[in-house]
mmCIF file of C-alpha atoms and ligand atoms in Angstrom:
data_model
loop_
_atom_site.group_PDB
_atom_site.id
_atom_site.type_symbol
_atom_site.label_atom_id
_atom_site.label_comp_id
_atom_site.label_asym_id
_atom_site.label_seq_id
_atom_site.Cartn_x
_atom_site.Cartn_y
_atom_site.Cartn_z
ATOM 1 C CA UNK A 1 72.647 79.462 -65.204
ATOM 2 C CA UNK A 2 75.398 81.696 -63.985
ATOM 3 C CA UNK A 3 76.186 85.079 -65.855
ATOM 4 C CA UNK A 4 77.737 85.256 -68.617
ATOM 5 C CA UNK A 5 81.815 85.624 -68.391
ATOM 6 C CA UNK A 6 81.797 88.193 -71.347
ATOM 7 C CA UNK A 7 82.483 91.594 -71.343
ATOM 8 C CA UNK A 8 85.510 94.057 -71.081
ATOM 9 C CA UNK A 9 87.192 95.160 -67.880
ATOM 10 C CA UNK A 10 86.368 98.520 -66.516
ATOM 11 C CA UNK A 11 90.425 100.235 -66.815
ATOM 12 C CA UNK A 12 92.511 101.097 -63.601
ATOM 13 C CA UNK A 13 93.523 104.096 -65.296
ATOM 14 C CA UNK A 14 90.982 106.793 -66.259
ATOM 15 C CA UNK A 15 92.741 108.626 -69.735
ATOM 16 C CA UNK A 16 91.980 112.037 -69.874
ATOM 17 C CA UNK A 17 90.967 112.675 -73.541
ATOM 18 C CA UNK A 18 91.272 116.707 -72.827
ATOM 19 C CA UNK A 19 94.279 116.619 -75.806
ATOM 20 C CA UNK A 20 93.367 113.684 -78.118
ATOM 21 C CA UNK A 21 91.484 114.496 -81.400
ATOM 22 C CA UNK A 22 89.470 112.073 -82.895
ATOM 23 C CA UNK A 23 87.418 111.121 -85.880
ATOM 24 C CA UNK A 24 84.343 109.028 -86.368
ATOM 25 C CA UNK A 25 83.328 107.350 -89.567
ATOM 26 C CA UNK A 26 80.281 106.135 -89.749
ATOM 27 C CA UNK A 27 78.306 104.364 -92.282
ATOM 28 C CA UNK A 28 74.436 104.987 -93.416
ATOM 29 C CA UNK A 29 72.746 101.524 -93.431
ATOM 30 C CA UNK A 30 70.601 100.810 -90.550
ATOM 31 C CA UNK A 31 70.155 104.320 -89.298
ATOM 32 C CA UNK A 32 68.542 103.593 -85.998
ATOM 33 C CA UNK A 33 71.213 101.192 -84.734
ATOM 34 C CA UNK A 34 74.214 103.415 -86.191
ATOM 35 C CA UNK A 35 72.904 106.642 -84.519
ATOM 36 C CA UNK A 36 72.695 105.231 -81.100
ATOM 37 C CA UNK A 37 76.215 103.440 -81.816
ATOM 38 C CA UNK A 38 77.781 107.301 -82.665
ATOM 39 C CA UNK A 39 75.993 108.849 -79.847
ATOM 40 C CA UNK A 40 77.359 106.579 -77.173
ATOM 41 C CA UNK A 41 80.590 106.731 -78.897
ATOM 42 C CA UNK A 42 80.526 110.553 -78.589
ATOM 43 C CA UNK A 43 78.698 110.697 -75.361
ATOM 44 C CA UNK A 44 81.927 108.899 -73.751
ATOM 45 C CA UNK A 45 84.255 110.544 -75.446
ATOM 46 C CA UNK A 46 83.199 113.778 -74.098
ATOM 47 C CA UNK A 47 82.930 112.301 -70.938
ATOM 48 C CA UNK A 48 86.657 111.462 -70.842
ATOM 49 C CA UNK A 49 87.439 115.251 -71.854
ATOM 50 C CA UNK A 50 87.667 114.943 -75.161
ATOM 51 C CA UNK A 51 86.469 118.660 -76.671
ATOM 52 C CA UNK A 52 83.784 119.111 -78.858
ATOM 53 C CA UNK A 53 85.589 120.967 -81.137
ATOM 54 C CA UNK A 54 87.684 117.913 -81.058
ATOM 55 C CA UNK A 55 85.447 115.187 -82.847
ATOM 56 C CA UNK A 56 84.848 114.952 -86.147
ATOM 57 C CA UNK A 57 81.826 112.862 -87.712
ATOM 58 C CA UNK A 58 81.688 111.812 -91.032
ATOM 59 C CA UNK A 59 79.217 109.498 -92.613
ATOM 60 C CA UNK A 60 79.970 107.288 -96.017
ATOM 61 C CA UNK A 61 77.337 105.614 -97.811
ATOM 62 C CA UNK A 62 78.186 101.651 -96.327
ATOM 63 C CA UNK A 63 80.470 99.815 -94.267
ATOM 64 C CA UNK A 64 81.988 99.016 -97.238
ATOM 65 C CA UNK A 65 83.302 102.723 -97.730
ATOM 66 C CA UNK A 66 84.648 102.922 -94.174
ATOM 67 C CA UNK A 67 87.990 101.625 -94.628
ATOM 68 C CA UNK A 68 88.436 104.285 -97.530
ATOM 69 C CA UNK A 69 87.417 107.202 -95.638
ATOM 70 C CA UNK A 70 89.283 106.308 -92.687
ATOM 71 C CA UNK A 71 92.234 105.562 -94.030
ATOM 72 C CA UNK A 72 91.945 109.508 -95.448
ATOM 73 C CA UNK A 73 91.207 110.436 -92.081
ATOM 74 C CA UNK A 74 94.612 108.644 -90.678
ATOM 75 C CA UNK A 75 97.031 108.711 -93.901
ATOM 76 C CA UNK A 76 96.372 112.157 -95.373
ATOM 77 C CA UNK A 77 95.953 113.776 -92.083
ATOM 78 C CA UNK A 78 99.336 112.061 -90.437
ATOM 79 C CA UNK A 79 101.631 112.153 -93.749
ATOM 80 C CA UNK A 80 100.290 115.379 -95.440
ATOM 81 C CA UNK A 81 100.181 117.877 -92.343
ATOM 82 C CA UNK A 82 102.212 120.327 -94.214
ATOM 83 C CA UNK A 83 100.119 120.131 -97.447
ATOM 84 C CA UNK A 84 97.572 122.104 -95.451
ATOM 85 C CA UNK A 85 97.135 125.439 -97.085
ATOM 86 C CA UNK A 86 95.157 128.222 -95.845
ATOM 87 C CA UNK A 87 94.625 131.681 -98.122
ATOM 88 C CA UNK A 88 93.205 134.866 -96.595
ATOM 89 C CA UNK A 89 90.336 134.434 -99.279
ATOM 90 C CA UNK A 90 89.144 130.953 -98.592
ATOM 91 C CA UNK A 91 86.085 129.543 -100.610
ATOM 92 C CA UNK A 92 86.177 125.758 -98.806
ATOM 93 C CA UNK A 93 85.445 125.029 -95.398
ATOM 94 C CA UNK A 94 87.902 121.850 -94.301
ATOM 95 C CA UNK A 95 85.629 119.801 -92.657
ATOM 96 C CA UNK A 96 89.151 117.709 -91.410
ATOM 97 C CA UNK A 97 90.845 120.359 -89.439
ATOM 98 C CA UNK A 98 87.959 122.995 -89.194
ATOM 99 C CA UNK A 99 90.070 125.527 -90.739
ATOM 100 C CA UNK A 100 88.891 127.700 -94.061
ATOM 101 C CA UNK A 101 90.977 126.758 -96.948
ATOM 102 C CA UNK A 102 91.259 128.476 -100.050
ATOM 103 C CA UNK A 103 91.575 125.983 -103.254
ATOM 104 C CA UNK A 104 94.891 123.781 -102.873
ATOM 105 C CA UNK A 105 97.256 126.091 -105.172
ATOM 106 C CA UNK A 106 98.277 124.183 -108.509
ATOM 107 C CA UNK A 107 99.333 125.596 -111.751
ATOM 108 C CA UNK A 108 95.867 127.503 -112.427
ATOM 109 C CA UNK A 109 96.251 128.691 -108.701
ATOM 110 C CA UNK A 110 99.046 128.900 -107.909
ATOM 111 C CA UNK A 111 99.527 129.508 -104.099
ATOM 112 C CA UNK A 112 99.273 133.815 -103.051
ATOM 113 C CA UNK A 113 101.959 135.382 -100.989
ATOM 114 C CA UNK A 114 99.267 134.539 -98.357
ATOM 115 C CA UNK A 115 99.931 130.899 -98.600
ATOM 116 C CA UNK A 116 100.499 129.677 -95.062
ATOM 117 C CA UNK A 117 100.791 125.865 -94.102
ATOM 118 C CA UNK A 118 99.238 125.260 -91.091
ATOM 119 C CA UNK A 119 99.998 122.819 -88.436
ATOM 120 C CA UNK A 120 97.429 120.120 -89.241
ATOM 121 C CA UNK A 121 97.472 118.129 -86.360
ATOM 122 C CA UNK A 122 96.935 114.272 -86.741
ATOM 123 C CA UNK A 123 93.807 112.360 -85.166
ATOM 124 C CA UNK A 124 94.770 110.343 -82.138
ATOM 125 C CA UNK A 125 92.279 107.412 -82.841
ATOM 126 C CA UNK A 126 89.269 106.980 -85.675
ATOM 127 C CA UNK A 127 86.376 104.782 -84.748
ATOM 128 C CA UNK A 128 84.853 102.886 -87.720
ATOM 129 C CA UNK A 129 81.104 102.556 -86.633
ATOM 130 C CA UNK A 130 78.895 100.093 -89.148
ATOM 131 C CA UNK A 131 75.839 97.914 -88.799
ATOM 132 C CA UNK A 132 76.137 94.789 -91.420
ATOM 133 C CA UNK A 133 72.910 92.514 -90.789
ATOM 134 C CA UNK A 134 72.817 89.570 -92.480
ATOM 135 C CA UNK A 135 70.888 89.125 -95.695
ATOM 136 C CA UNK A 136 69.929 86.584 -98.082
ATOM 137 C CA UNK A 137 72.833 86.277 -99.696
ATOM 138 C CA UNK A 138 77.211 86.071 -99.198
ATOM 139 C CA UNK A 139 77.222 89.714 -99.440
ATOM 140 C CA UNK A 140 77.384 89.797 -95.363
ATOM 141 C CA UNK A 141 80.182 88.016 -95.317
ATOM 142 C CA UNK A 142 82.225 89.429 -98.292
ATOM 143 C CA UNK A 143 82.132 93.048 -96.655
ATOM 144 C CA UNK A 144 82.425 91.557 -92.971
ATOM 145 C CA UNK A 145 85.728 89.863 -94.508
ATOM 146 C CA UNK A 146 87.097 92.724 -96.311
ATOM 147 C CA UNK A 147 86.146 95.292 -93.438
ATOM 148 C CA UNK A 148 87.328 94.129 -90.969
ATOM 149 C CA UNK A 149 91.047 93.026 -92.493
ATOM 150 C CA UNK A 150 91.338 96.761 -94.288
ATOM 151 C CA UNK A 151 90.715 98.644 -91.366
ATOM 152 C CA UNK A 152 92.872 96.472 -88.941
ATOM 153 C CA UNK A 153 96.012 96.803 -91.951
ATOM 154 C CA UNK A 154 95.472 100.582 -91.781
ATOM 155 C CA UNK A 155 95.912 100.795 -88.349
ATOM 156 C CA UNK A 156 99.146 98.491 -88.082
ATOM 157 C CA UNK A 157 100.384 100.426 -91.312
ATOM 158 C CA UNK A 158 99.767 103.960 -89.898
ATOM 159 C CA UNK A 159 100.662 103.488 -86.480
ATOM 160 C CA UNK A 160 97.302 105.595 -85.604
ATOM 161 C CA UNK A 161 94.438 103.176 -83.570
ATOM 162 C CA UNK A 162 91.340 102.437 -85.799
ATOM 163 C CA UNK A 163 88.763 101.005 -83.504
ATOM 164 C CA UNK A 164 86.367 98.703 -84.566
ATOM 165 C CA UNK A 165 82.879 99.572 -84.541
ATOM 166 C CA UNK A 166 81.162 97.477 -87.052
ATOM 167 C CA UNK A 167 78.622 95.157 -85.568
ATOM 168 C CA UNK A 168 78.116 91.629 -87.940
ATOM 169 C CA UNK A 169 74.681 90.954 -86.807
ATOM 170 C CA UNK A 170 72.653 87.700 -87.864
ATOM 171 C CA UNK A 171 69.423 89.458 -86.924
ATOM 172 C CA UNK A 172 67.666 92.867 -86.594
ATOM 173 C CA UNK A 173 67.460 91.929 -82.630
ATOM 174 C CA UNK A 174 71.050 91.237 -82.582
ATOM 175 C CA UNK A 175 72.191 94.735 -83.553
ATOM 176 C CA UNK A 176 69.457 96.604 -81.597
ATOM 177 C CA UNK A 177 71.146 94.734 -78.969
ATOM 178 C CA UNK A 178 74.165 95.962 -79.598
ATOM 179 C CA UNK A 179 73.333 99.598 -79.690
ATOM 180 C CA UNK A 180 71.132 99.167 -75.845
ATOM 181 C CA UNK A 181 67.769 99.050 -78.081
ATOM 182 C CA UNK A 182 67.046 95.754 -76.924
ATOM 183 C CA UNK A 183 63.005 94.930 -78.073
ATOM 184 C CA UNK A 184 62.484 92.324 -75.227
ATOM 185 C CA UNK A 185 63.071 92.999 -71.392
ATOM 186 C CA UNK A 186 67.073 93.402 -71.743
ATOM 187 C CA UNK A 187 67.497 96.338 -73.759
ATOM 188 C CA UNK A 188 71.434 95.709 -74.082
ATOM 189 C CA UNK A 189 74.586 97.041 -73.733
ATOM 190 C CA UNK A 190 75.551 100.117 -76.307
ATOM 191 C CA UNK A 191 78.760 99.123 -78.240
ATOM 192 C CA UNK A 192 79.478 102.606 -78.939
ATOM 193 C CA UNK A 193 80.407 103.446 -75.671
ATOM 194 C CA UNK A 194 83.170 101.059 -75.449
ATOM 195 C CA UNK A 195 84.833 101.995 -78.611
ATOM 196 C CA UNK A 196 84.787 105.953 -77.633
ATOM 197 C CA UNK A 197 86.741 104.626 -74.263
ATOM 198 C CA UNK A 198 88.972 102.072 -76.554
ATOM 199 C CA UNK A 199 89.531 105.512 -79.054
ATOM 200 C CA UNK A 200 90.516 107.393 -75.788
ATOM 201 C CA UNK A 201 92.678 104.969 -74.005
ATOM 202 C CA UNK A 202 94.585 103.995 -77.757
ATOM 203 C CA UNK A 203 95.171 107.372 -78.461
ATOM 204 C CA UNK A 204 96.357 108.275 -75.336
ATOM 205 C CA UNK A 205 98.541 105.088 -74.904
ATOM 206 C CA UNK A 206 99.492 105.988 -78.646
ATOM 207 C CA UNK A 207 100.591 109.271 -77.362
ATOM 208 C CA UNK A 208 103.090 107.847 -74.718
ATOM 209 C CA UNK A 209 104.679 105.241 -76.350
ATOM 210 C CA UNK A 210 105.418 108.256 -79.285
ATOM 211 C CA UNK A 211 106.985 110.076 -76.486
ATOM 212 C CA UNK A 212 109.124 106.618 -75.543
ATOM 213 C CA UNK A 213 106.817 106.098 -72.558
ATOM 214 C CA UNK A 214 106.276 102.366 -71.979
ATOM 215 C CA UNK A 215 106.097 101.695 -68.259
HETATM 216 N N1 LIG B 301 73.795 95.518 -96.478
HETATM 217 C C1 LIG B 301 74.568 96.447 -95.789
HETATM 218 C C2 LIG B 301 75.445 97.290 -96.451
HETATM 219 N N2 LIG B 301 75.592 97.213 -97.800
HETATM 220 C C3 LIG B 301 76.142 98.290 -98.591
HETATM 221 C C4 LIG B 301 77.662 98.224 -98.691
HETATM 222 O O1 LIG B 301 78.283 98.501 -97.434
HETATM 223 C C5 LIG B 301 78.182 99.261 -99.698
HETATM 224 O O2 LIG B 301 77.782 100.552 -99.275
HETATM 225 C C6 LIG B 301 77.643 99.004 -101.086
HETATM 226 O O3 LIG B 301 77.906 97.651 -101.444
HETATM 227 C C7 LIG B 301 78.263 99.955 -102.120
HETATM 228 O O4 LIG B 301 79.664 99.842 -102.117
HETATM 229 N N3 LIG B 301 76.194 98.189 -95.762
HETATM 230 C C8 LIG B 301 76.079 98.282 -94.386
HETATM 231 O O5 LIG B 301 76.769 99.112 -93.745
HETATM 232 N N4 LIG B 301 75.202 97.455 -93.730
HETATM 233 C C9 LIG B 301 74.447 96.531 -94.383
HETATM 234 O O6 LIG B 301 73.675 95.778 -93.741
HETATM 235 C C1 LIG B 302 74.997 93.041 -95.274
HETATM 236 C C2 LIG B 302 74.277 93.053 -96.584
HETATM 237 O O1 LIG B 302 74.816 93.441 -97.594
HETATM 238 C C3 LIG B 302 72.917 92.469 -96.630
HETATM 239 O O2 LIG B 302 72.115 93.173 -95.713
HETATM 240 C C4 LIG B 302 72.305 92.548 -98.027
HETATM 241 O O3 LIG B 302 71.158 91.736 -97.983
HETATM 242 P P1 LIG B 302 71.010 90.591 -99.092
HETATM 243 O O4 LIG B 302 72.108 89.585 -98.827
HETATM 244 O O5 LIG B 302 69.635 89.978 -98.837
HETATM 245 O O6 LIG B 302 71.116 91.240 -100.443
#
């Protein structure tokens, strides 16, 4: 039986990553898989020079949250840059940009003379990183559904690539698999990896045609 034909290409062009900022979301359910998903995710997106300082990991409770929080991660950060307000005498760390903010001034607080708005610079690329595995019932397929069309519409909306890390697994061995935790003698391939090179190549292709780049 001849290999299989499946698989992505290896790239011509190696992006450098040294400018891109990028978020992962990643859900809670099936802890094992999703943690060597995100560290193969980050692992190559270090290796393509994107900085530490750089990444930003959040965790939601499901897959079912992810769209949510990434969409926060990509709308707010993109169309709200100049909503970012930072006081000298800040009380809440911004877990977004890194930067100290002091409450967002309203009519109790209103903003001090100290009131800066700071450049709040967009993420290039978000990776949504899930493990569904089938259960009993429809519920696999009613979040698998509704996943995967949110986050693709929130991409094509914002402009800003959201890549797709969710495995839909029909068995525990199928996601293990998936994440290079293979139980028999092929351990696998881990997923994550790919979709830290797919955040890295999007953003920076995302970053060219911006600039009117598209040869
Ligand atoms: N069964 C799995 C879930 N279910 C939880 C949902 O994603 C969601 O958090 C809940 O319905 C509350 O809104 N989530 C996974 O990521 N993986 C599963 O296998
Ligand atoms: C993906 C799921 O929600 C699933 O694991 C839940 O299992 P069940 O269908 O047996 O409730």
């Amino acid at each position: 039986m001849s290999a299989t034909v499946k698989g992505i290409s290896k790239s011509d062009v190696q992006y450098d990553g040294a400018a891109l900022r990028v978020a992962i979301v990643h859900a809670r359910w099936n802890k094992t898989v999703i943690d060597a998903l995100v560290a193969g995710a980050v692992a190559k997106l270090k290796e393509s020079g994107v900085k530490e300082s750089n990444i930003v990991v959040q965790s939601v409770p499901g897959s079912f949250e992810l769209p949510l929080a990434c969409s926060r991660y990509v709308r707010d950060r993109a169309y709200n840059s100049t909503r970012a307000h930072v006081q000298t005498s800040s009380n809440v760390t911004d877990l977004l940009s890194g930067l100290s903010f002091g409450a967002i001034p309203n009519s109790e607080t209103p903003a001090t003379a100290a009131t800066v708005t700071m450049p709040n610079e967009p993420f290039d690329a978000v990776i949504a990183i899930g493990v569904l595995i089938k259960g009993s019932t429809m519920h696999f397929e009613y979040i698998c559904d509704s996943v995967s069309h949110a986050l693709m519409k929130i991409q094509l909306d914002t402009g800003v690539p959201v890549i797709f890390g969710v495995l839909t697994a029909l068995t525990d061995d199928q996601a293990l698999e998936r994440a290079g935790l293979g139980r028999g003698e092929d351990k696998g391939h881990n997923h994550g990896e790919d979709w830290g090179l797919a955040a890295v190549e999007m953003g920076s292709h995302v970053r060219r045609w911006r600039e009117g780049k598209f040869d």
